[in-house]
Every structure is written in structure tokens, then in C-alpha cells.
Amino acid sequence: MRKTFPDDTEERLEAIDTVEVAGRRLDVSSVAAEARVGRAAIGLEESTSIQVRGVTSGYLPAADIEFTGSQDWMLDGEQNVAFLGETAAETLGIPVTDDTRNISIQVNGADYSIIGFLPGEHVFSDSAVIPYRRGLEIAGRDNETQVLIKTALGAGSQISAVARTAILPATPEKLSVSQVVMHNDLRGGVSDQLTRQATWIGAFLIILTVLLIANSMIVSVTARTTEIGVRRALGASRSAVAGVFWFEGAVIGALGGLAGAALAAITITGVAAFNDWSAYLNLGWIALGPVLGMVVGIVASAYPALRATRIHPAIAVRAD
């Protein structure tokens, strides 16, 4: 039997201060294709549809997998015992119950007593979980063994750097460590996603605002046709008439931007105070709100202003 991991792998890892629990896992079915599970009591032939996995007792709490019973310590021994996932139990016609007496399955022709179940949906739902040492005997080698380590919050990246040396001090290069997501990287990823979502929502709202302001300005132009005609009759130029609507659009946009910036600042401060967070307000972005609103208002007023300049004074006065 070829072995890479020492028998005290879990003890070596759990000796590190920030490691809460650790456990080994060997997917026997993927290493030994002949691993089969059946149930002689009901004449169910052995099948490969149920996965056989060998684990140590620390793996279940490390993976946050709940189990029934209190004999998980037997996974560290060499007895023929097993936990059954919920889907595997259903396949074998075994009810999930706290009373596991006289319930057994067969793994490669050997009887294994059921000592508990693994309810819920998880990686072991379709599996028969046997002691790691028994799984290693079936597989014949542990080159596919995985070690799962549960650490204190924020200690994952540090542990990933020392785990190989803790397990194999002389030849740590024989082991590979999966990358652990740093909290800063995770926070940055979430921040980027939120920024993109906020950008799309903001762009949509700006377009909607332009349409609403433009619509209200067009209604205003229609209602003030006579006023526009009188202004033109008294000598007002087309640019002067357009300027009235440009100015009104800019004022409406600036006031809307100011109100929006003030509301956003108040909301952020209120939510932060309610949750005991530290609010960070960028005054530059707050000041940019009215400016952006003014630009949006001017853009929205472009068509109404152009429409107002095309009104002929004689027709406008006659329309009244």
C-alpha cells in the first residue's frame, strides 16, 4: 500500500493555533472502480451508483456536514461501519432513522454496519461514508486523498502557506494546496460587482430622467405657445427663446441632482448609524450630483428648446 499522508495528519494540522478541525477524504469509487455498494437484506445487488468515500472523523465538521448519532469517532478506526447520505439511503431502501441497529450494507461483499445518516443536500448525499483506513485498504493508495482544514475567520491564507510543511516537513512539495480566497480579494470582488450594478442602474435612471424632463418641457412649450409668439413679436431672437428652456432645464436638473445627493447622503448616514457602521461620504461625489443633474437637464431640454424656436410668432399669437 502506497501512503503519502502520515497517520497523524489531523493532529499535526490541529496543533496550529488557528486550525479548528481538519480531516482527510478519499473518494474510493474514483480510485477503485470495483468499489460497489449493495444490501443483502433485501437482495439488492451491489451497484456503482452509490459512491464510496473514506473519511476521518474530522472531515464532517470541517465540511459543516451534519450527521445523526454520536459514533463519528469510529471513522478513525478500522471497523466495518458506515454513514449513509440521504440519497444513498433512499436508493438502498433504508429509512433515515436514529435507530440504526441491525441495519447494514455491503461494500465489496463485506458487511458494514450503519452507525448514522448524513441528512440534507451536500457532497455526501449519494455516498456511503466509511472509515478512512478501510477506504485506503480498498483503494490501495492515497495519492487522491484530500485534506479539508477549517480555520478561524481570516486565517485561511496563512494556513494554506504552512499546511504542506506541517503534514510533510521533509517533502512538502509532494502536496498541492488549493488557493484560498483572501478577504480583501473577496471584498474587492463584491465591491466591483456592486459598482457595475450601480453603474447600470444609474445609467438607466439617467435615461429615464432625460425622457421625463424632455416630456415635461415639451408640454411646457405647447402650453406657452402664445407667450413664445409674443416674445418673438417683441423682437426676441430664436436663441433667446431657446435659452429660456435651456435655463429652465438646467435649473430643474440641478435641483433634482441636489435633492438626490442630499437624500443619498442622509440614507447612507442613517443606515450606517442604524447598523453601527462607519459612514464614508465623498464630498466630491456629493457635489457632483447637482452638476450631473444640470447636464442631464440641459440635454433633456435640447429638443423642446429647438421646437420652441421653430414656432412662428404670427401663428403662435393666432393660435390663442
CSV table of N, CA and C in Angstrom, one decimal, residues 129-233:
chain,number,residue,atom,x,y,z
A,129,VAL,N,-20.2,6.5,3.5
A,129,VAL,CA,-19.0,7.1,4.1
A,129,VAL,C,-18.5,6.1,5.1
A,130,ILE,N,-17.3,5.5,4.8
A,130,ILE,CA,-16.7,4.5,5.6
A,130,ILE,C,-15.4,5.1,6.3
A,131,PRO,N,-14.8,4.4,7.3
A,131,PRO,CA,-13.6,4.9,7.9
A,131,PRO,C,-12.5,5.1,6.8
A,132,TYR,N,-11.7,6.1,7.0
A,132,TYR,CA,-10.6,6.4,6.0
A,132,TYR,C,-9.7,5.2,5.8
A,133,ARG,N,-9.3,4.5,6.9
A,133,ARG,CA,-8.4,3.4,6.8
A,133,ARG,C,-9.0,2.3,6.0
A,134,ARG,N,-10.3,2.0,6.1
A,134,ARG,CA,-10.9,1.0,5.3
A,134,ARG,C,-11.0,1.4,3.8
A,135,GLY,N,-11.2,2.7,3.6
A,135,GLY,CA,-11.2,3.1,2.2
A,135,GLY,C,-9.8,3.0,1.6
A,136,LEU,N,-8.8,3.3,2.4
A,136,LEU,CA,-7.4,3.2,1.9
A,136,LEU,C,-7.1,1.8,1.6
A,137,GLU,N,-7.6,0.8,2.4
A,137,GLU,CA,-7.3,-0.6,2.1
A,137,GLU,C,-7.9,-1.0,0.7
A,138,ILE,N,-9.1,-0.5,0.4
A,138,ILE,CA,-9.8,-0.8,-0.8
A,138,ILE,C,-9.1,-0.1,-2.0
A,139,ALA,N,-8.7,1.1,-1.8
A,139,ALA,CA,-8.1,1.9,-2.9
A,139,ALA,C,-6.6,1.5,-3.1
A,140,GLY,N,-5.9,1.2,-2.1
A,140,GLY,CA,-4.6,0.7,-2.2
A,140,GLY,C,-3.5,1.8,-2.2
A,141,ARG,N,-4.0,3.1,-2.3
A,141,ARG,CA,-3.1,4.2,-2.4
A,141,ARG,C,-3.8,5.5,-2.0
A,142,ASP,N,-3.1,6.5,-1.5
A,142,ASP,CA,-3.7,7.7,-1.0
A,142,ASP,C,-3.3,8.9,-1.9
A,143,ASN,N,-2.9,8.7,-3.1
A,143,ASN,CA,-2.5,9.9,-3.9
A,143,ASN,C,-3.6,10.8,-4.3
A,144,GLU,N,-4.9,10.3,-4.1
A,144,GLU,CA,-6.1,11.1,-4.4
A,144,GLU,C,-6.7,11.7,-3.1
A,145,THR,N,-6.0,11.5,-2.0
A,145,THR,CA,-6.6,12.0,-0.7
A,145,THR,C,-6.6,13.5,-0.7
A,146,GLN,N,-7.7,14.0,-0.1
A,146,GLN,CA,-7.8,15.4,0.1
A,146,GLN,C,-7.9,15.7,1.6
A,147,VAL,N,-7.3,16.8,2.0
A,147,VAL,CA,-7.4,17.2,3.4
A,147,VAL,C,-8.2,18.5,3.4
A,148,LEU,N,-9.2,18.6,4.3
A,148,LEU,CA,-10.0,19.8,4.4
A,148,LEU,C,-9.7,20.4,5.8
A,149,ILE,N,-9.4,21.6,5.8
A,149,ILE,CA,-9.0,22.3,7.0
A,149,ILE,C,-10.0,23.5,7.3
A,150,LYS,N,-10.5,23.5,8.5
A,150,LYS,CA,-11.4,24.6,8.9
A,150,LYS,C,-10.6,25.5,9.9
A,151,THR,N,-10.5,26.7,9.5
A,151,THR,CA,-9.7,27.6,10.3
A,151,THR,C,-10.5,28.7,11.0
A,152,ALA,N,-9.9,29.4,11.8
A,152,ALA,CA,-10.5,30.6,12.4
A,152,ALA,C,-10.7,31.6,11.3
A,153,LEU,N,-11.7,32.5,11.5
A,153,LEU,CA,-12.0,33.5,10.5
A,153,LEU,C,-10.8,34.4,10.1
A,154,GLY,N,-10.5,34.4,8.8
A,154,GLY,CA,-9.4,35.2,8.3
A,154,GLY,C,-8.1,34.5,8.3
A,155,ALA,N,-8.0,33.3,8.8
A,155,ALA,CA,-6.7,32.6,8.8
A,155,ALA,C,-6.4,31.7,7.7
A,156,GLY,N,-7.3,31.6,6.7
A,156,GLY,CA,-7.2,30.6,5.7
A,156,GLY,C,-5.9,30.8,4.8
A,157,SER,N,-5.6,32.0,4.4
A,157,SER,CA,-4.5,32.2,3.6
A,157,SER,C,-3.2,31.9,4.3
A,158,GLN,N,-3.1,32.2,5.6
A,158,GLN,CA,-1.9,31.8,6.4
A,158,GLN,C,-1.7,30.3,6.5
A,159,ILE,N,-2.8,29.6,6.8
A,159,ILE,CA,-2.7,28.2,6.9
A,159,ILE,C,-2.4,27.5,5.6
A,160,SER,N,-2.9,28.0,4.5
A,160,SER,CA,-2.5,27.4,3.2
A,160,SER,C,-1.0,27.5,2.9
A,161,ALA,N,-0.4,28.4,3.5
A,161,ALA,CA,1.1,28.6,3.3
A,161,ALA,C,1.9,27.6,4.1
A,162,VAL,N,1.3,27.1,5.3
A,162,VAL,CA,2.1,26.3,6.2
A,162,VAL,C,1.6,24.9,6.2
A,163,ALA,N,0.4,24.6,5.6
A,163,ALA,CA,-0.2,23.3,5.8
A,163,ALA,C,0.7,22.2,5.2
A,164,ARG,N,1.3,22.4,4.1
A,164,ARG,CA,2.1,21.3,3.5
A,164,ARG,C,3.3,21.0,4.3
A,165,THR,N,3.9,22.0,4.9
A,165,THR,CA,5.1,21.7,5.7
A,165,THR,C,4.7,21.1,7.0
A,166,ALA,N,3.5,21.4,7.6
A,166,ALA,CA,3.1,20.7,8.8
A,166,ALA,C,2.8,19.3,8.6
A,167,ILE,N,2.3,18.9,7.4
A,167,ILE,CA,2.0,17.5,7.1
A,167,ILE,C,3.2,16.7,6.7
A,168,LEU,N,4.0,17.3,5.8
A,168,LEU,CA,5.2,16.6,5.3
A,168,LEU,C,6.4,17.6,5.4
A,169,PRO,N,7.0,17.7,6.6
A,169,PRO,CA,8.1,18.6,6.8
A,169,PRO,C,9.3,18.4,5.8
A,170,ALA,N,9.6,17.2,5.5
A,170,ALA,CA,10.7,16.9,4.7
A,170,ALA,C,10.5,17.1,3.2
A,171,THR,N,9.3,16.7,2.8
A,171,THR,CA,8.9,16.8,1.3
A,171,THR,C,7.6,17.5,1.1
A,172,PRO,N,7.5,18.8,1.5
A,172,PRO,CA,6.2,19.5,1.3
A,172,PRO,C,5.8,19.6,-0.2
A,173,GLU,N,6.8,19.6,-1.1
A,173,GLU,CA,6.5,19.8,-2.5
A,173,GLU,C,5.6,18.6,-3.1
A,174,LYS,N,5.5,17.5,-2.3
A,174,LYS,CA,4.6,16.4,-2.8
A,174,LYS,C,3.1,16.8,-2.7
A,175,LEU,N,2.8,17.8,-2.0
A,175,LEU,CA,1.4,18.2,-1.8
A,175,LEU,C,1.1,19.5,-2.5
A,176,SER,N,-0.1,19.6,-2.9
A,176,SER,CA,-0.6,20.8,-3.5
A,176,SER,C,-1.7,21.4,-2.7
A,177,VAL,N,-1.7,22.7,-2.6
A,177,VAL,CA,-2.7,23.4,-1.8
A,177,VAL,C,-3.6,24.3,-2.6
A,178,SER,N,-4.9,24.1,-2.5
A,178,SER,CA,-5.8,24.9,-3.2
A,178,SER,C,-5.8,26.4,-2.8
A,179,GLN,N,-6.0,27.3,-3.7
A,179,GLN,CA,-5.9,28.7,-3.4
A,179,GLN,C,-7.1,29.1,-2.5
A,180,VAL,N,-6.8,29.8,-1.5
A,180,VAL,CA,-7.8,30.3,-0.5
A,180,VAL,C,-8.1,31.8,-0.9
A,181,VAL,N,-9.3,32.1,-1.0
A,181,VAL,CA,-9.7,33.5,-1.4
A,181,VAL,C,-9.5,34.4,-0.2
A,182,MET,N,-8.7,35.4,-0.4
A,182,MET,CA,-8.4,36.4,0.6
A,182,MET,C,-9.6,37.3,0.9
A,183,HIS,N,-9.8,37.7,2.1
A,183,HIS,CA,-10.9,38.6,2.4
A,183,HIS,C,-10.9,39.8,1.6
A,184,ASN,N,-9.7,40.4,1.4
A,184,ASN,CA,-9.6,41.6,0.7
A,184,ASN,C,-10.0,41.4,-0.8
A,185,ASP,N,-9.6,40.2,-1.4
A,185,ASP,CA,-9.9,39.9,-2.7
A,185,ASP,C,-11.4,39.7,-2.8
A,186,LEU,N,-12.0,39.0,-1.9
A,186,LEU,CA,-13.4,38.8,-1.9
A,186,LEU,C,-14.2,40.1,-1.7
A,187,ARG,N,-13.7,40.9,-0.8
A,187,ARG,CA,-14.4,42.2,-0.6
A,187,ARG,C,-14.3,43.1,-1.9
A,188,GLY,N,-13.1,43.0,-2.6
A,188,GLY,CA,-12.9,43.7,-3.8
A,188,GLY,C,-13.8,43.2,-4.9
A,189,GLY,N,-14.0,41.9,-5.0
A,189,GLY,CA,-14.9,41.3,-6.0
A,189,GLY,C,-16.3,41.8,-5.8
A,190,VAL,N,-16.8,41.7,-4.5
A,190,VAL,CA,-18.1,42.1,-4.2
A,190,VAL,C,-18.3,43.6,-4.5
A,191,SER,N,-17.3,44.4,-4.2
A,191,SER,CA,-17.4,45.9,-4.5
A,191,SER,C,-17.4,46.1,-6.0
A,192,ASP,N,-16.6,45.4,-6.8
A,192,ASP,CA,-16.7,45.6,-8.2
A,192,ASP,C,-18.1,45.2,-8.8
A,193,GLN,N,-18.6,44.1,-8.3
A,193,GLN,CA,-20.0,43.7,-8.8
A,193,GLN,C,-21.0,44.8,-8.4
A,194,LEU,N,-20.9,45.2,-7.2
A,194,LEU,CA,-21.9,46.3,-6.8
A,194,LEU,C,-21.7,47.5,-7.6
A,195,THR,N,-20.5,47.9,-7.9
A,195,THR,CA,-20.2,49.1,-8.7
A,195,THR,C,-20.8,49.0,-10.1
A,196,ARG,N,-20.6,47.8,-10.7
A,196,ARG,CA,-21.1,47.6,-12.0
A,196,ARG,C,-22.7,47.6,-12.0
A,197,GLN,N,-23.3,47.0,-11.0
A,197,GLN,CA,-24.7,47.1,-10.9
A,197,GLN,C,-25.2,48.5,-10.7
A,198,ALA,N,-24.5,49.2,-9.8
A,198,ALA,CA,-24.9,50.6,-9.6
A,198,ALA,C,-24.8,51.5,-10.8
A,199,THR,N,-23.7,51.2,-11.6
A,199,THR,CA,-23.5,51.9,-12.9
A,199,THR,C,-24.6,51.7,-13.9
A,200,TRP,N,-25.0,50.4,-14.0
A,200,TRP,CA,-26.1,50.1,-15.0
A,200,TRP,C,-27.4,50.7,-14.5
A,201,ILE,N,-27.7,50.6,-13.2
A,201,ILE,CA,-28.9,51.2,-12.6
A,201,ILE,C,-28.9,52.7,-12.8
A,202,GLY,N,-27.7,53.4,-12.5
A,202,GLY,CA,-27.6,54.8,-12.7
A,202,GLY,C,-27.8,55.2,-14.1
A,203,ALA,N,-27.2,54.5,-15.1
A,203,ALA,CA,-27.4,54.8,-16.5
A,203,ALA,C,-28.9,54.7,-16.9
A,204,PHE,N,-29.5,53.7,-16.4
A,204,PHE,CA,-31.0,53.5,-16.8
A,204,PHE,C,-31.8,54.7,-16.2
A,205,LEU,N,-31.5,55.1,-14.9
A,205,LEU,CA,-32.2,56.2,-14.3
A,205,LEU,C,-31.9,57.5,-15.0
A,206,ILE,N,-30.7,57.7,-15.5
A,206,ILE,CA,-30.4,59.0,-16.2
A,206,ILE,C,-31.2,59.0,-17.5
A,207,ILE,N,-31.2,57.9,-18.2
A,207,ILE,CA,-32.0,57.9,-19.5
A,207,ILE,C,-33.5,58.2,-19.2
A,208,LEU,N,-34.0,57.6,-18.1
A,208,LEU,CA,-35.4,57.8,-17.7
A,208,LEU,C,-35.6,59.2,-17.3
A,209,THR,N,-34.7,59.8,-16.6
A,209,THR,CA,-34.8,61.2,-16.2
A,209,THR,C,-34.8,62.1,-17.4
A,210,VAL,N,-33.9,61.9,-18.4
A,210,VAL,CA,-33.9,62.7,-19.6
A,210,VAL,C,-35.2,62.6,-20.3
A,211,LEU,N,-35.8,61.4,-20.4
A,211,LEU,CA,-37.1,61.3,-21.1
A,211,LEU,C,-38.2,62.1,-20.3
A,212,LEU,N,-38.2,62.0,-19.0
A,212,LEU,CA,-39.2,62.6,-18.2
A,212,LEU,C,-39.1,64.1,-18.3
A,213,ILE,N,-37.9,64.7,-18.2
A,213,ILE,CA,-37.7,66.1,-18.3
A,213,ILE,C,-38.1,66.6,-19.7
A,214,ALA,N,-37.7,65.9,-20.7
A,214,ALA,CA,-38.0,66.2,-22.1
A,214,ALA,C,-39.5,66.3,-22.3
A,215,ASN,N,-40.2,65.3,-21.8
A,215,ASN,CA,-41.6,65.2,-21.9
A,215,ASN,C,-42.3,66.4,-21.2
A,216,SER,N,-41.8,66.7,-20.0
A,216,SER,CA,-42.5,67.9,-19.3
A,216,SER,C,-42.1,69.2,-20.0
A,217,MET,N,-41.0,69.3,-20.6
A,217,MET,CA,-40.6,70.5,-21.3
A,217,MET,C,-41.4,70.7,-22.6
A,218,ILE,N,-41.6,69.6,-23.3
A,218,ILE,CA,-42.5,69.6,-24.5
A,218,ILE,C,-43.9,70.1,-24.2
A,219,VAL,N,-44.4,69.6,-23.1
A,219,VAL,CA,-45.7,70.0,-22.6
A,219,VAL,C,-45.7,71.5,-22.3
A,220,SER,N,-44.6,71.9,-21.7
A,220,SER,CA,-44.5,73.4,-21.3
A,220,SER,C,-44.4,74.2,-22.6
A,221,VAL,N,-43.7,73.8,-23.6
A,221,VAL,CA,-43.6,74.5,-24.9
A,221,VAL,C,-45.0,74.6,-25.5
A,222,THR,N,-45.7,73.5,-25.5
A,222,THR,CA,-47.1,73.6,-26.1
A,222,THR,C,-48.0,74.5,-25.3
A,223,ALA,N,-47.9,74.5,-24.0
A,223,ALA,CA,-48.8,75.4,-23.2
A,223,ALA,C,-48.4,76.8,-23.3
A,224,ARG,N,-47.1,77.1,-23.6
A,224,ARG,CA,-46.7,78.5,-23.7
A,224,ARG,C,-46.5,79.0,-25.1
A,225,THR,N,-47.2,78.4,-26.0
A,225,THR,CA,-47.1,78.8,-27.4
A,225,THR,C,-47.3,80.3,-27.6
A,226,THR,N,-48.4,80.8,-27.0
A,226,THR,CA,-48.7,82.2,-27.1
A,226,THR,C,-47.6,83.1,-26.5
A,227,GLU,N,-47.1,82.7,-25.4
A,227,GLU,CA,-46.0,83.5,-24.7
A,227,GLU,C,-44.8,83.6,-25.7
A,228,ILE,N,-44.5,82.4,-26.3
A,228,ILE,CA,-43.4,82.4,-27.2
A,228,ILE,C,-43.6,83.3,-28.4
A,229,GLY,N,-44.8,83.3,-28.9
A,229,GLY,CA,-45.2,84.1,-30.0
A,229,GLY,C,-45.0,85.6,-29.7
A,230,VAL,N,-45.5,86.0,-28.5
A,230,VAL,CA,-45.4,87.4,-28.1
A,230,VAL,C,-43.9,87.8,-27.9
A,231,ARG,N,-43.1,86.9,-27.4
A,231,ARG,CA,-41.7,87.2,-27.2
A,231,ARG,C,-41.0,87.4,-28.6
A,232,ARG,N,-41.4,86.5,-29.5
A,232,ARG,CA,-40.8,86.7,-30.9
A,232,ARG,C,-41.3,87.9,-31.5
A,233,ALA,N,-42.6,88.3,-31.3
A,233,ALA,CA,-43.2,89.5,-31.9
A,233,ALA,C,-42.5,90.8,-31.4
